[in-house]
Structures are given as C-alpha cells and as structure tokens.
Coordinates of C-alpha atoms in Angstrom, one line a residue:
M1 CA 73.6 74.8 114.3
I2 CA 77.2 75.0 115.5
L3 CA 76.6 77.9 117.9
D4 CA 73.7 76.0 119.5
D5 CA 76.0 73.1 120.0
F6 CA 78.7 75.4 121.4
S7 CA 76.1 76.8 123.9
Q8 CA 75.1 73.3 125.0
W9 CA 78.7 72.2 125.3
M10 CA 79.4 75.2 127.6
K11 CA 76.4 74.4 129.8
I12 CA 77.5 70.8 130.2
N13 CA 81.3 71.3 130.4
R14 CA 81.7 74.7 132.1
E15 CA 78.5 74.7 134.2
L16 CA 78.1 78.4 133.2
S17 CA 75.0 80.4 133.8
D18 CA 72.6 80.9 130.9
T19 CA 73.7 84.6 130.8
S20 CA 77.4 83.7 130.5
V21 CA 76.7 81.1 127.9
Y22 CA 74.7 83.6 125.9
K23 CA 77.4 86.2 126.1
Y24 CA 80.2 83.8 124.9
S25 CA 78.1 82.5 122.0
L26 CA 77.1 86.1 121.0
A27 CA 80.8 87.1 121.2
I28 CA 81.7 84.4 118.7
K29 CA 78.9 85.5 116.3
T30 CA 79.8 89.2 116.6
T31 CA 83.5 88.6 116.2
S32 CA 83.0 86.4 113.2
K33 CA 80.7 89.0 111.5
E34 CA 82.9 92.0 112.2
M35 CA 86.1 90.3 111.2
Q36 CA 84.5 89.2 107.9
E37 CA 83.3 92.7 107.3
I38 CA 86.8 94.2 107.5
G39 CA 88.4 91.4 105.5
I40 CA 90.4 89.7 108.3
I41 CA 88.7 86.3 107.7
S42 CA 87.0 85.1 104.5
K43 CA 84.3 82.9 106.1
S44 CA 82.5 82.5 109.4
L45 CA 84.4 81.0 112.4
V46 CA 81.7 78.4 112.7
D47 CA 82.4 77.1 109.2
M48 CA 86.1 76.5 109.8
N49 CA 88.0 73.3 110.5
L50 CA 90.4 73.3 113.4
S51 CA 93.5 74.4 111.5
E52 CA 91.6 77.2 109.8
L53 CA 90.3 78.3 113.2
D54 CA 93.8 78.3 114.7
I55 CA 95.0 80.5 111.8
A56 CA 92.0 82.8 112.1
I57 CA 92.3 83.3 115.9
N58 CA 96.0 84.1 115.5
V59 CA 95.2 86.9 113.0
I60 CA 92.1 88.2 114.9
L61 CA 94.0 88.6 118.1
K62 CA 96.4 91.0 116.4
T63 CA 93.8 93.1 114.7
P64 CA 93.6 96.6 116.2
Q65 CA 89.8 96.8 116.1
F66 CA 89.5 93.5 118.0
V67 CA 92.2 94.4 120.5
E68 CA 90.4 97.6 121.4
K69 CA 87.0 95.9 121.7
N70 CA 88.5 93.1 123.7
R71 CA 90.1 95.6 126.1
K72 CA 86.9 97.4 126.7
G73 CA 85.1 94.1 127.1
N74 CA 87.5 93.0 129.8
R75 CA 88.9 90.2 127.6
M76 CA 85.6 88.5 127.1
Y77 CA 86.0 88.3 123.3
S78 CA 89.4 86.6 123.5
N79 CA 88.1 84.3 126.2
S80 CA 85.2 83.4 124.0
L81 CA 87.7 82.5 121.2
K82 CA 89.6 80.2 123.5
Q83 CA 86.4 78.5 124.6
F84 CA 85.3 78.0 121.0
R85 CA 88.7 76.5 120.1
L86 CA 88.4 74.1 123.0
F87 CA 84.9 73.2 121.8
A88 CA 86.3 72.7 118.3
L89 CA 88.9 70.3 119.6
D90 CA 86.2 68.2 121.1
V91 CA 84.0 68.0 118.0
L92 CA 86.2 68.5 114.9
D93 CA 88.8 66.2 113.4
S94 CA 92.1 68.0 113.3
D95 CA 93.9 65.2 111.3
D96 CA 91.9 65.9 108.1
S97 CA 92.7 69.7 108.1
E98 CA 96.4 69.0 108.9
L99 CA 96.6 66.6 106.0
E100 CA 95.2 69.3 103.8
I101 CA 98.0 71.7 104.9
A102 CA 100.5 68.9 104.3
S103 CA 99.1 68.5 100.8
E104 CA 99.7 72.2 100.1
I105 CA 103.3 72.0 101.4
K106 CA 103.9 69.1 99.0
K107 CA 102.7 71.3 96.1
S108 CA 105.0 74.2 97.1
K109 CA 108.4 75.0 95.5
L110 CA 110.4 74.1 98.6
P111 CA 113.2 71.5 98.3
Q112 CA 111.9 68.0 98.6
T113 CA 113.9 67.2 101.7
E114 CA 112.5 70.4 103.4
K115 CA 109.0 69.4 102.5
E116 CA 109.4 66.0 104.0
A117 CA 110.9 67.4 107.2
I118 CA 108.1 69.9 107.7
I119 CA 105.3 67.3 107.2
K120 CA 107.0 64.7 109.3
A121 CA 107.4 67.2 112.1
R122 CA 103.6 66.9 112.6
I123 CA 102.3 63.8 110.8
G124 CA 105.1 61.4 111.3
Q125 CA 107.2 63.3 113.8
G126 CA 110.5 62.2 112.2
T127 CA 113.7 64.0 113.0
Y128 CA 111.8 66.6 115.0
R129 CA 110.7 63.9 117.4
E130 CA 114.1 62.3 117.6
E131 CA 115.7 65.7 118.5
L132 CA 113.2 66.2 121.3
L133 CA 113.8 62.6 122.6
K134 CA 117.5 63.5 122.8
K135 CA 116.8 66.8 124.5
Y136 CA 114.6 65.4 127.2
N137 CA 116.3 62.0 127.6
S138 CA 113.3 60.2 126.2
K139 CA 111.1 61.1 129.1
C140 CA 107.9 63.0 129.4
I141 CA 108.8 66.3 131.2
M142 CA 105.8 66.0 133.5
T143 CA 105.4 62.3 134.3
G144 CA 108.8 60.8 133.7
I145 CA 107.2 58.2 131.4
D146 CA 110.0 56.7 129.2
N147 CA 108.1 54.4 126.9
K148 CA 108.7 55.9 123.5
K149 CA 105.4 54.6 122.2
L150 CA 103.6 56.8 124.7
L151 CA 105.6 60.0 124.0
I152 CA 104.6 62.8 121.7
A153 CA 106.7 65.7 120.3
S154 CA 104.3 68.5 121.2
H155 CA 104.4 71.8 119.3
I156 CA 104.1 74.7 121.7
K157 CA 102.7 77.0 119.0
P158 CA 100.2 74.9 116.9
W159 CA 101.6 73.3 113.8
A160 CA 98.8 74.7 111.6
I161 CA 99.7 78.4 112.2
C162 CA 103.5 78.0 112.3
S163 CA 105.8 79.1 109.5
N164 CA 107.6 76.3 107.8
Q165 CA 110.7 77.2 109.9
E166 CA 108.7 77.1 113.1
R167 CA 107.2 73.7 112.3
T168 CA 110.7 72.1 112.5
D169 CA 112.1 74.4 115.2
I170 CA 113.1 72.3 118.2
E171 CA 112.6 75.4 120.4
N172 CA 108.9 75.1 119.6
G173 CA 108.6 71.6 121.1
L174 CA 108.1 69.8 124.4
L175 CA 108.2 66.0 125.0
L176 CA 104.9 64.9 126.7
C177 CA 103.0 61.7 127.2
A178 CA 99.7 61.4 125.4
N179 CA 97.4 62.7 128.1
M180 CA 99.6 65.6 129.0
D181 CA 100.0 66.4 125.3
R182 CA 96.2 66.5 124.9
L183 CA 95.9 68.9 127.9
F184 CA 98.6 71.1 126.6
D185 CA 97.3 71.2 123.0
S186 CA 93.8 72.0 124.3
G187 CA 95.1 74.9 126.4
L188 CA 94.1 73.3 129.7
I189 CA 97.6 73.5 131.0
T190 CA 100.5 75.8 130.3
F191 CA 103.9 76.8 131.8
D192 CA 105.7 80.0 132.6
N193 CA 109.3 80.5 131.7
S194 CA 110.5 78.9 134.9
G195 CA 108.5 75.7 134.2
H196 CA 105.7 76.5 136.8
L197 CA 102.5 74.7 135.8
Y198 CA 99.3 76.6 135.3
I199 CA 96.0 74.6 135.2
S200 CA 92.8 75.8 133.6
S201 CA 89.8 76.1 135.9
F202 CA 88.0 74.2 133.1
L203 CA 89.8 71.0 134.0
G204 CA 88.3 70.7 137.5
R205 CA 89.9 69.7 140.8
D206 CA 88.7 66.1 140.6
N207 CA 90.4 65.6 137.2
E208 CA 93.6 67.3 138.6
K209 CA 93.6 64.6 141.3
R210 CA 93.1 61.8 138.8
L211 CA 95.9 63.2 136.7
H212 CA 98.1 63.7 139.7
I213 CA 98.8 67.3 138.8
N214 CA 98.4 70.6 140.8
S215 CA 99.3 74.2 140.4
D216 CA 102.2 74.0 142.9
M217 CA 104.2 71.9 140.4
S218 CA 107.2 73.0 138.4
F219 CA 109.1 71.1 135.7
D220 CA 112.4 71.4 133.9
L221 CA 111.6 72.6 130.4
K222 CA 115.3 72.9 129.6
L223 CA 114.4 76.5 128.7
T224 CA 116.3 78.4 126.0
S225 CA 115.8 81.9 124.9
G226 CA 114.3 80.6 121.7
M227 CA 111.5 78.8 123.6
E228 CA 110.3 82.0 125.4
K229 CA 108.3 83.4 122.4
Y230 CA 106.5 80.1 121.9
L231 CA 105.6 79.7 125.5
E232 CA 104.3 83.3 125.6
Y233 CA 102.1 82.6 122.6
H234 CA 100.7 79.5 124.3
R235 CA 99.9 81.4 127.5
D236 CA 98.4 84.3 125.8
V237 CA 96.5 82.7 123.0
L238 CA 95.7 79.1 123.8
F239 CA 95.6 78.8 127.6
V240 CA 91.9 78.7 128.8
R241 CA 92.0 80.3 132.3

C-alpha cells in the first residue's frame, strides 16, 4: 500500500518520530478523501502519477476548505503534501506522465509549431533551452559549470501544471547543472527574489557539505519582474522546509 510505503520512507529519510509519521500519513489520507468528496480531485492522491499529483496539489492549495483547515492545523496539511510529492519523486517515473501530457498537446488544436515548441520545452528542451543558455552565458547559476551536456533548462513552476504559455516562458526558467536541477525540482532548495539560497532541512548538513552549498550563499538569477511569480510559487508550494 502506497501510504505504508510513504510512512516507511519518512522513517528512513526524515528520521521522524512514529507520531509525526502517523500524522503526515493520516493528513494525506484525510486530504485525499475530503478533496474527492467536494469534487476537487477525481481520484485518490495515492493513485496519481507525478504529473497528476502536481496538478492536484496546485488546485488543493487554492481550495478554501483546505486553506482554512491548513491554517488551523499550523500548515501540517500543506507540509504533508510537500512530503508526499518528494516521496513520489523518489518512487514514480515522471517521464511517462509527461509523455502522456505531450500526447494530449499533440492532439490539441494548437498550431503545429506551437505544439512542437511546448513539447520541446520539456522533453527536448529546444529553443527554450537555447534561450536560457544565452541568458546565463551557458553556465549553471550555482556552480558555474559550463559543459552544455551537463546543463538543464529547469522550469521553476513544474511543466506539468503550467499553461502552454508558461511552458515556453523564459521567465519560468533557470539554468542548472543536473544535481542542482534535481534538488530544485524536488523542492530541496529554493531562492528568494534576491537570489538568496534556502536549503531544506531534509537535505541534511552532511549532504550540504558534499554538494558544497550552504544557506549563506546567494546567486545572480538575473531576476526580472516576470520571474517573481514563479519563484513565489516554488517557495510556497514546492519547497520542503
């Protein structure tokens, strides 16, 4: 059962007490049941692939009933969703679900050139990646790595939940090397608008040292006003504190 696997994953990776593990697991079960009952989601969170989960979390966090319950619960419910998403990243294959979305885009009535641009912005990177390479001088903003084979055009707001316009919006991108992209995509690191780095407690100090990062660091994001809404989303919805 997925929730049993989630509980075991939290015990191993978070070193949480049995009480905390139980509360997080119960929060996912309760949130899933309540959101289905009021028609916010059509199936259980535990039955979703990663892209479906990203879409569901995005909607749930805006639902008034959830917002009020989360406020009363001192953000435990939103934190449980972040934990569950991180767990899903570990155990689910995001490529398959993104290919399904790409297939739906291909079937849409959008112009062919627009379809190709949207899909390549995630699957093949295409022009989207080239624009970010230009913006950041073909260097990872955190490490300075300049080998293009190691650089990834990272969407700030996940591709799966973006509108078609957001999927190709350069303001929604950062250029990162593979390991930093994985940290960012997982919500283990994030940035404020000044480029200050925030690191999840989940990562652990030993791994911070291995990765040569710390919470005193700041980076030049080449911030524009258009990036601010995406960074705010990443901090509020994806970052695991």
